[in-house]
CSV table of C-alpha atoms in Angstrom, one decimal:
chain,number,residue,atom,x,y,z
A,1,MET,CA,-2.3,23.5,0.5
A,2,ALA,CA,-2.7,20.4,-1.6
A,3,LYS,CA,-5.3,17.8,-0.6
A,4,PRO,CA,-3.8,15.0,1.3
A,5,ILE,CA,-3.1,11.8,-0.5
A,6,ASP,CA,-5.8,9.0,-0.3
A,7,THR,CA,-3.3,6.2,0.2
A,8,GLY,CA,-5.6,3.4,-0.8
A,9,ALA,CA,-6.8,5.0,-4.1
A,10,PHE,CA,-3.4,6.4,-5.0
A,11,THR,CA,-1.4,3.3,-4.3
A,12,ALA,CA,-3.7,1.4,-6.6
A,13,GLN,CA,-3.3,3.9,-9.4
A,14,MET,CA,0.5,3.9,-9.0
A,15,ARG,CA,0.5,-0.1,-9.0
A,16,ALA,CA,-1.5,-0.3,-12.2
A,17,LYS,CA,1.2,1.8,-13.9
A,18,ILE,CA,4.2,-0.2,-13.1
A,19,VAL,CA,3.5,-4.0,-12.9
A,20,ARG,CA,2.5,-6.3,-15.5
A,21,PRO,CA,1.7,-9.6,-13.6
A,22,ALA,CA,0.9,-11.7,-16.6
A,23,SER,CA,4.4,-11.0,-18.2
A,24,GLY,CA,6.4,-10.7,-15.0
A,25,GLU,CA,7.5,-7.1,-15.9
A,26,ILE,CA,8.2,-4.2,-13.7
A,27,LEU,CA,8.6,-0.5,-14.7
A,28,ILE,CA,12.2,0.2,-13.6
A,29,SER,CA,13.5,3.8,-13.2
A,30,ARG,CA,16.1,4.9,-15.8
A,31,LEU,CA,18.8,6.5,-13.8
A,32,ALA,CA,21.1,7.5,-16.6
A,33,GLY,CA,20.3,11.0,-17.7
A,34,SER,CA,17.7,11.5,-15.0
A,35,ASP,CA,17.5,14.4,-12.5
A,36,GLN,CA,18.5,11.9,-9.7
A,37,GLN,CA,21.9,11.2,-11.4
A,38,ALA,CA,23.4,14.4,-10.1
A,39,ASP,CA,23.1,13.1,-6.5
A,40,LEU,CA,24.7,9.8,-7.2
A,41,THR,CA,28.3,9.2,-6.0
A,42,VAL,CA,29.1,6.9,-8.9
A,43,PRO,CA,27.6,6.8,-12.4
A,44,PRO,CA,24.6,4.5,-13.0
A,45,ASN,CA,25.3,0.9,-14.2
A,46,CYS,CA,23.3,-2.0,-15.6
A,47,ASP,CA,22.5,-0.2,-18.8
A,48,GLY,CA,21.5,2.9,-17.0
A,49,LEU,CA,18.9,1.1,-14.8
A,50,GLY,CA,20.9,0.6,-11.7
A,51,ARG,CA,23.2,2.2,-9.3
A,52,VAL,CA,25.8,1.2,-6.8
A,53,ARG,CA,25.1,2.4,-3.3
A,54,HIS,CA,27.5,2.5,-0.4
A,55,PHE,CA,25.8,1.7,2.9
A,56,ARG,CA,27.9,3.1,5.6
A,57,ARG,CA,27.8,2.3,9.2
A,58,ALA,CA,29.1,5.7,10.5
A,59,THR,CA,26.4,8.4,11.1
A,60,ALA,CA,26.5,11.9,12.6
A,61,ALA,CA,27.2,12.7,16.2
A,62,GLY,CA,24.2,11.9,18.4
A,63,TRP,CA,22.7,9.5,16.0
A,64,PRO,CA,23.0,5.7,16.3
A,65,GLN,CA,25.2,3.9,13.9
A,66,ASN,CA,23.3,2.3,10.9
A,67,PRO,CA,24.2,-1.4,10.5
A,68,LEU,CA,21.6,-2.0,7.8
A,69,PRO,CA,22.0,-4.0,5.6
A,70,ILE,CA,25.6,-4.5,6.5
A,71,ASP,CA,25.1,-6.9,9.3
A,72,PRO,CA,22.1,-8.9,7.8
A,73,ALA,CA,24.0,-9.3,4.6
A,74,ALA,CA,27.3,-10.4,6.4
A,75,ARG,CA,25.3,-12.9,8.5
A,76,ALA,CA,23.5,-14.4,5.5
A,77,LEU,CA,26.6,-14.7,3.3
A,78,GLY,CA,28.9,-15.9,6.2
A,79,GLY,CA,31.1,-12.8,6.1
A,80,VAL,CA,32.5,-10.5,8.6
A,81,PRO,CA,30.5,-7.3,8.9
A,82,GLY,CA,32.6,-4.2,8.2
A,83,ASP,CA,31.9,-0.4,8.2
A,84,MET,CA,30.4,-0.4,4.6
A,85,VAL,CA,28.7,-2.6,2.1
A,86,ARG,CA,28.1,-2.0,-1.5
A,87,ALA,CA,24.6,-2.8,-2.9
A,88,GLN,CA,23.3,-3.0,-6.5
A,89,VAL,CA,20.0,-0.9,-6.5
A,90,PHE,CA,17.3,-1.1,-8.9
A,91,GLN,CA,14.3,1.4,-8.3
A,92,ASN,CA,10.7,0.7,-9.4
A,93,ALA,CA,9.2,3.8,-10.8
A,94,ALA,CA,6.3,4.8,-8.7
A,95,CYS,CA,5.4,5.6,-5.0
A,96,GLY,CA,2.1,6.1,-3.3
A,97,TRP,CA,3.3,9.0,-1.0
A,98,ARG,CA,5.3,12.2,-1.7
A,99,CYS,CA,7.7,12.6,1.2
A,100,TRP,CA,9.1,16.0,1.2
A,101,TYR,CA,12.7,14.7,2.0
A,102,CYS,CA,12.7,11.9,-0.7
A,103,PHE,CA,16.0,11.9,-2.6
A,104,VAL,CA,14.2,10.7,-5.7
A,105,PRO,CA,12.6,13.6,-7.8
A,106,PHE,CA,8.8,13.4,-7.7
A,107,ALA,CA,8.7,13.2,-11.6
A,108,MET,CA,10.4,9.7,-11.2
A,109,LEU,CA,7.6,8.5,-8.8
A,110,ASN,CA,4.6,8.8,-11.0
A,111,GLY,CA,4.8,5.6,-13.1
A,112,ASN,CA,5.6,7.5,-16.1
A,113,ALA,CA,6.8,5.1,-18.8
A,114,ALA,CA,8.9,7.9,-20.3
A,115,ASN,CA,11.2,7.9,-17.2
A,116,GLY,CA,11.5,4.1,-16.9
A,117,VAL,CA,11.9,0.8,-18.8
A,118,TRP,CA,9.9,-2.5,-18.6
A,119,ARG,CA,12.1,-5.4,-17.5
A,120,THR,CA,11.6,-8.8,-16.0
A,121,ALA,CA,13.5,-10.0,-13.0
A,122,GLU,CA,15.4,-12.3,-15.3
A,123,GLN,CA,16.6,-9.4,-17.3
A,124,LEU,CA,17.7,-7.4,-14.2
A,125,VAL,CA,19.5,-10.4,-12.8
A,126,SER,CA,21.2,-10.9,-16.2
A,127,LEU,CA,22.4,-7.2,-16.1
A,128,TYR,CA,23.7,-7.7,-12.5
A,129,ALA,CA,25.5,-10.9,-13.3
A,130,THR,CA,27.5,-9.2,-16.2
A,131,GLU,CA,28.7,-6.2,-14.1
A,132,ALA,CA,32.5,-6.8,-13.6
A,133,ASP,CA,32.6,-5.6,-10.1
A,134,ARG,CA,29.2,-6.6,-8.9
A,135,PRO,CA,28.2,-6.1,-5.2
A,136,ASP,CA,27.1,-9.1,-3.1
A,137,VAL,CA,23.9,-7.3,-2.1
A,138,ILE,CA,20.8,-6.4,-4.3
A,139,ASP,CA,18.7,-3.7,-3.0
A,140,LEU,CA,15.2,-3.5,-4.5
A,141,SER,CA,14.3,0.1,-3.9
A,142,GLY,CA,12.1,2.8,-5.4
A,143,GLY,CA,9.7,4.4,-5.7
A,144,SER,CA,8.0,1.9,-3.5
A,145,PRO,CA,8.8,-1.8,-3.8
A,146,ASP,CA,5.7,-2.7,-1.6
A,147,LEU,CA,3.5,-1.6,-4.6
A,148,THR,CA,5.0,-4.6,-6.5
A,149,PRO,CA,5.6,-7.4,-3.9
A,150,GLU,CA,5.8,-9.9,-6.8
A,151,TRP,CA,9.1,-8.2,-7.8
A,152,ILE,CA,10.9,-9.6,-4.8
A,153,VAL,CA,9.6,-13.1,-5.4
A,154,TRP,CA,10.4,-12.9,-9.1
A,155,MET,CA,13.9,-11.8,-8.2
A,156,MET,CA,14.3,-14.9,-5.8
A,157,ASP,CA,13.4,-17.1,-8.6
A,158,ALA,CA,15.7,-15.3,-11.1
A,159,LEU,CA,18.7,-15.3,-8.8
A,160,GLU,CA,18.3,-19.2,-8.2
A,161,GLU,CA,17.9,-19.9,-11.9
A,162,ALA,CA,21.1,-17.9,-12.5
A,163,GLY,CA,23.0,-19.8,-9.8
A,164,LEU,CA,23.4,-16.7,-7.7
A,165,ALA,CA,21.1,-17.3,-4.9
A,166,GLU,CA,23.7,-18.5,-2.4
A,167,THR,CA,26.2,-15.7,-3.1
A,168,THR,CA,23.7,-12.7,-3.2
A,169,TYR,CA,21.9,-11.2,-0.5
A,170,LEU,CA,18.5,-9.7,-1.4
A,171,TRP,CA,17.3,-6.7,0.4
A,172,SER,CA,14.0,-4.8,-0.1
A,173,ASP,CA,12.7,-1.4,1.2
A,174,ASP,CA,9.2,-1.1,2.3
A,175,ASN,CA,7.3,2.2,3.3
A,176,LEU,CA,4.3,0.4,4.8
A,177,SER,CA,1.9,2.1,2.5
A,178,THR,CA,0.1,-1.0,1.3
A,179,ASP,CA,-1.1,-4.5,2.3
A,180,TYR,CA,-0.3,-5.9,-1.1
A,181,VAL,CA,1.9,-8.7,0.3
A,182,PHE,CA,-1.4,-10.1,1.6
A,183,THR,CA,-3.8,-9.0,-1.2
A,184,LYS,CA,-1.8,-9.5,-4.3
A,185,LEU,CA,0.4,-12.6,-3.5
A,186,SER,CA,-0.6,-16.1,-3.4
A,187,ASP,CA,0.0,-18.3,-0.3
A,188,ALA,CA,2.9,-19.9,-2.1
A,189,GLN,CA,4.6,-16.6,-2.9
A,190,ARG,CA,4.2,-15.5,0.7
A,191,GLU,CA,5.8,-18.7,1.9
A,192,ARG,CA,8.5,-18.0,-0.5
A,193,LEU,CA,9.2,-14.6,1.0
A,194,ALA,CA,9.4,-16.1,4.4
A,195,ALA,CA,11.6,-19.1,3.6
A,196,TYR,CA,14.0,-17.5,1.3
A,197,ARG,CA,17.2,-17.6,3.4
A,198,ASN,CA,19.3,-14.7,1.9
A,199,TYR,CA,16.5,-12.1,2.2
A,200,GLY,CA,15.9,-9.2,4.5
A,201,ARG,CA,13.2,-6.5,4.6
A,202,VAL,CA,13.4,-3.0,6.1
A,203,CYS,CA,10.2,-1.1,6.7
A,204,CYS,CA,10.3,2.8,7.2
A,205,PHE,CA,8.0,4.3,9.8
A,206,LYS,CA,7.3,7.9,8.7
A,207,GLY,CA,7.2,10.3,11.9
A,208,PHE,CA,6.3,9.8,15.5
A,209,ASP,CA,2.6,10.6,15.6
A,210,ALA,CA,-0.2,11.1,13.0
A,211,ALA,CA,0.5,14.9,12.5
A,212,SER,CA,4.3,14.2,11.8
A,213,PHE,CA,3.3,11.3,9.5
A,214,ALA,CA,1.0,13.6,7.4
A,215,PHE,CA,3.7,16.3,7.4
A,216,ASN,CA,6.2,13.9,6.1
A,217,THR,CA,4.3,11.9,3.5
A,218,THR,CA,1.7,14.4,2.3
A,219,ALA,CA,-0.9,11.6,2.9
A,220,GLN,CA,-4.0,11.4,5.2
A,221,ALA,CA,-3.0,11.0,8.8
A,222,ASP,CA,-4.8,7.6,9.3
A,223,GLY,CA,-1.8,6.0,7.5
A,224,TYR,CA,0.2,6.4,10.6
A,225,ASP,CA,-1.8,3.7,12.4
A,226,ALA,CA,-1.8,1.4,9.3
A,227,GLN,CA,2.0,1.3,9.5
A,228,PHE,CA,1.9,-0.6,12.7
A,229,GLU,CA,-0.8,-3.1,11.5
A,230,ARG,CA,1.1,-4.0,8.4
A,231,PHE,CA,4.5,-4.4,10.2
A,232,GLY,CA,2.5,-6.8,12.7
A,233,GLN,CA,1.4,-8.9,9.7
A,234,TYR,CA,5.0,-9.1,8.5
A,235,LEU,CA,6.1,-10.4,11.9
A,236,GLU,CA,3.4,-13.0,11.9
A,237,LEU,CA,4.5,-14.0,8.4
A,238,GLY,CA,8.0,-14.7,9.7
A,239,LEU,CA,10.1,-12.4,7.5
A,240,ASP,CA,13.5,-11.2,8.7
A,241,LEU,CA,12.5,-7.7,9.5
A,242,TYR,CA,14.2,-4.5,10.4
A,243,GLY,CA,13.1,-0.9,10.5
A,244,TYR,CA,14.0,2.7,9.7
A,245,VAL,CA,12.2,5.7,11.3
A,246,THR,CA,12.2,9.3,10.2
A,247,LEU,CA,11.7,11.6,13.3
A,248,THR,CA,10.8,14.8,11.4
A,249,GLY,CA,7.6,16.7,12.1
A,250,PRO,CA,6.1,20.2,12.0
A,251,GLY,CA,6.9,21.2,15.6
A,252,VAL,CA,9.5,20.3,18.3
A,253,ALA,CA,7.0,20.2,21.2
A,254,ALA,CA,5.2,17.2,19.9
A,255,ALA,CA,8.4,15.0,20.1
A,256,ALA,CA,8.3,15.0,23.8
A,257,ASN,CA,5.1,12.8,23.8
A,258,GLY,CA,5.3,11.4,20.3
A,259,VAL,CA,8.6,9.7,20.4
A,260,PRO,CA,7.9,7.6,23.8
A,261,ALA,CA,4.5,6.8,22.3
A,262,LEU,CA,6.0,5.6,19.1
A,263,LEU,CA,8.4,3.4,21.0
A,264,ASP,CA,5.4,2.1,23.1
A,265,ARG,CA,3.6,1.1,19.9
A,266,LEU,CA,6.7,-0.7,18.6
A,267,GLN,CA,7.1,-2.6,21.8
A,268,ARG,CA,3.5,-3.7,21.6
A,269,LEU,CA,4.2,-5.4,18.4
A,270,ASP,CA,7.4,-7.0,20.0
A,271,PRO,CA,9.2,-6.0,23.2
A,272,ASN,CA,12.6,-5.8,21.4
A,273,LEU,CA,11.4,-4.3,18.2
A,274,PRO,CA,12.9,-0.8,18.8
A,275,LEU,CA,16.4,-2.3,18.9
A,276,ARG,CA,15.8,-3.3,15.3
A,277,VAL,CA,14.7,0.1,14.2
A,278,ILE,CA,17.3,2.7,13.1
A,279,PRO,CA,16.4,6.4,13.0
A,280,LEU,CA,17.6,8.1,9.8
A,281,GLU,CA,18.9,11.6,9.9
A,282,ILE,CA,17.2,13.5,7.1
A,283,GLY,CA,19.6,15.3,4.8
A,284,ASN,CA,19.0,18.2,2.4
A,285,PHE,CA,19.2,16.6,-1.1
A,286,SER,CA,19.0,18.5,-4.1
A,287,PRO,CA,15.3,17.5,-4.7
A,288,THR,CA,14.5,18.7,-1.3
A,289,ARG,CA,15.9,22.0,-1.8
A,290,GLU,CA,14.3,22.5,-5.2
A,291,ARG,CA,11.0,21.6,-3.7
A,292,ASP,CA,11.3,24.1,-0.9
A,293,ALA,CA,12.3,26.7,-3.3
A,294,ARG,CA,9.5,26.2,-5.6
A,295,GLY,CA,6.9,25.9,-2.9
A,296,GLY,CA,8.3,28.3,-0.3
A,297,HIS,CA,7.9,25.7,2.4
A,298,ALA,CA,11.3,25.6,3.9
A,299,ARG,CA,10.4,22.3,5.4
A,300,PHE,CA,14.1,21.2,5.9
A,301,GLU,CA,14.8,24.3,8.1
A,302,ALA,CA,11.6,23.6,10.1
A,303,ALA,CA,12.1,20.0,10.5
A,304,ALA,CA,15.9,20.0,11.4
A,305,PRO,CA,15.4,21.1,15.0
A,306,VAL,CA,12.6,18.6,15.4
A,307,GLN,CA,14.7,15.7,14.5
A,308,ASP,CA,17.5,16.8,16.6
A,309,ALA,CA,15.2,17.0,19.7
A,310,ALA,CA,13.5,13.7,18.7
A,311,ILE,CA,16.8,11.7,18.4
A,312,ALA,CA,17.9,12.7,21.9
A,313,ILE,CA,14.6,11.5,23.3
A,314,TRP,CA,14.8,8.3,21.4
A,315,MET,CA,18.3,7.6,22.6
A,316,ASP,CA,17.3,8.4,26.2
A,317,GLU,CA,14.3,6.1,26.0
A,318,LEU,CA,16.4,3.3,24.7
A,319,ASP,CA,18.6,3.7,27.6
A,320,ARG,CA,15.7,3.7,30.1
A,321,ARG,CA,13.9,0.7,28.5
A,322,TYR,CA,16.7,-1.7,27.9
A,323,PRO,CA,19.8,-3.1,29.6
A,324,ALA,CA,23.2,-2.3,28.3
A,325,ASP,CA,23.9,-5.9,27.2
A,326,LEU,CA,20.8,-5.8,25.0
A,327,ARG,CA,21.4,-2.4,23.6
A,328,THR,CA,24.9,-3.3,22.5
A,329,ARG,CA,24.0,-6.4,20.6
A,330,ALA,CA,24.4,-6.6,16.9
A,331,ILE,CA,21.0,-5.9,15.3
A,332,VAL,CA,20.8,-9.4,13.8
A,333,ASP,CA,21.2,-10.9,17.4
A,334,VAL,CA,18.3,-8.9,18.7
A,335,PRO,CA,15.7,-11.5,19.3
A,336,LEU,CA,12.0,-11.1,18.2
A,337,GLY,CA,9.1,-13.0,19.6
A,338,VAL,CA,10.4,-12.8,23.1
A,339,GLN,CA,7.5,-11.9,25.4
A,340,PRO,CA,8.0,-9.8,28.5
């Protein structure tokens, strides 16, 4: 078995490969012609550096609907939330973890310049602005955007300079692998993140205990606890925050204690936080099947019954912990900062 990833060392290595702070450039994955293109529902756009993703509210039976980023975008832009929203996605070209279920081929997560193109935020916004049928949402994805927190601030500036800030909702992913928002940004940049009106951030918790975290990310298990510390810092900063969680792990039995304990930890950050966290059902994308075939791990087959058991516990726990009127509120109307 491969040695677990040392998150601190590896994220520093990956960051160094994909950001040029002095020139304001990010290494953006080239999707056109990549191994990822086969899994896209529509061809790449923006000179092959972007893709349009359709975020849909509907999910599988037994799973909660996914209102992200549908409802936050509608609220920010003054629209009526529907069942789907289109988003213009750009991906940075590295990640500090190697989640077995990631839909991005691992070769596109190594900060390899051969798989990407150096671009400034202004250049990306220019590509976006010239699309004939551009979405109202830009999703900064990856890879791992929290490796390059400057990117989000630079995109805010570029959207304002292009006159698109009021009509575009900016959404960014975060896998909680770094504290770079607090160690790489200036105070002014952090204030910019918190004050920008049309911005939301979604952070993905990996697993329901340290063992499932290590199983999912291939990283050292202490990264599980660090996720909660970082999310707590974001709450204190005042960002408009939402969450995902992947409820996969190596064994079904652990979910019985692990899922309630996860909810306890989320509630210690904020009593209502679990109602802003959406469990994601893991699908068997092409890269997942290929990894299993090469490594003989069959992780999807092992993890599928775990997530089935875990989501049932999650839903039961929400019913037990929250009154119906709070559970049924739109996710954007779930208050944070309310003490029990």
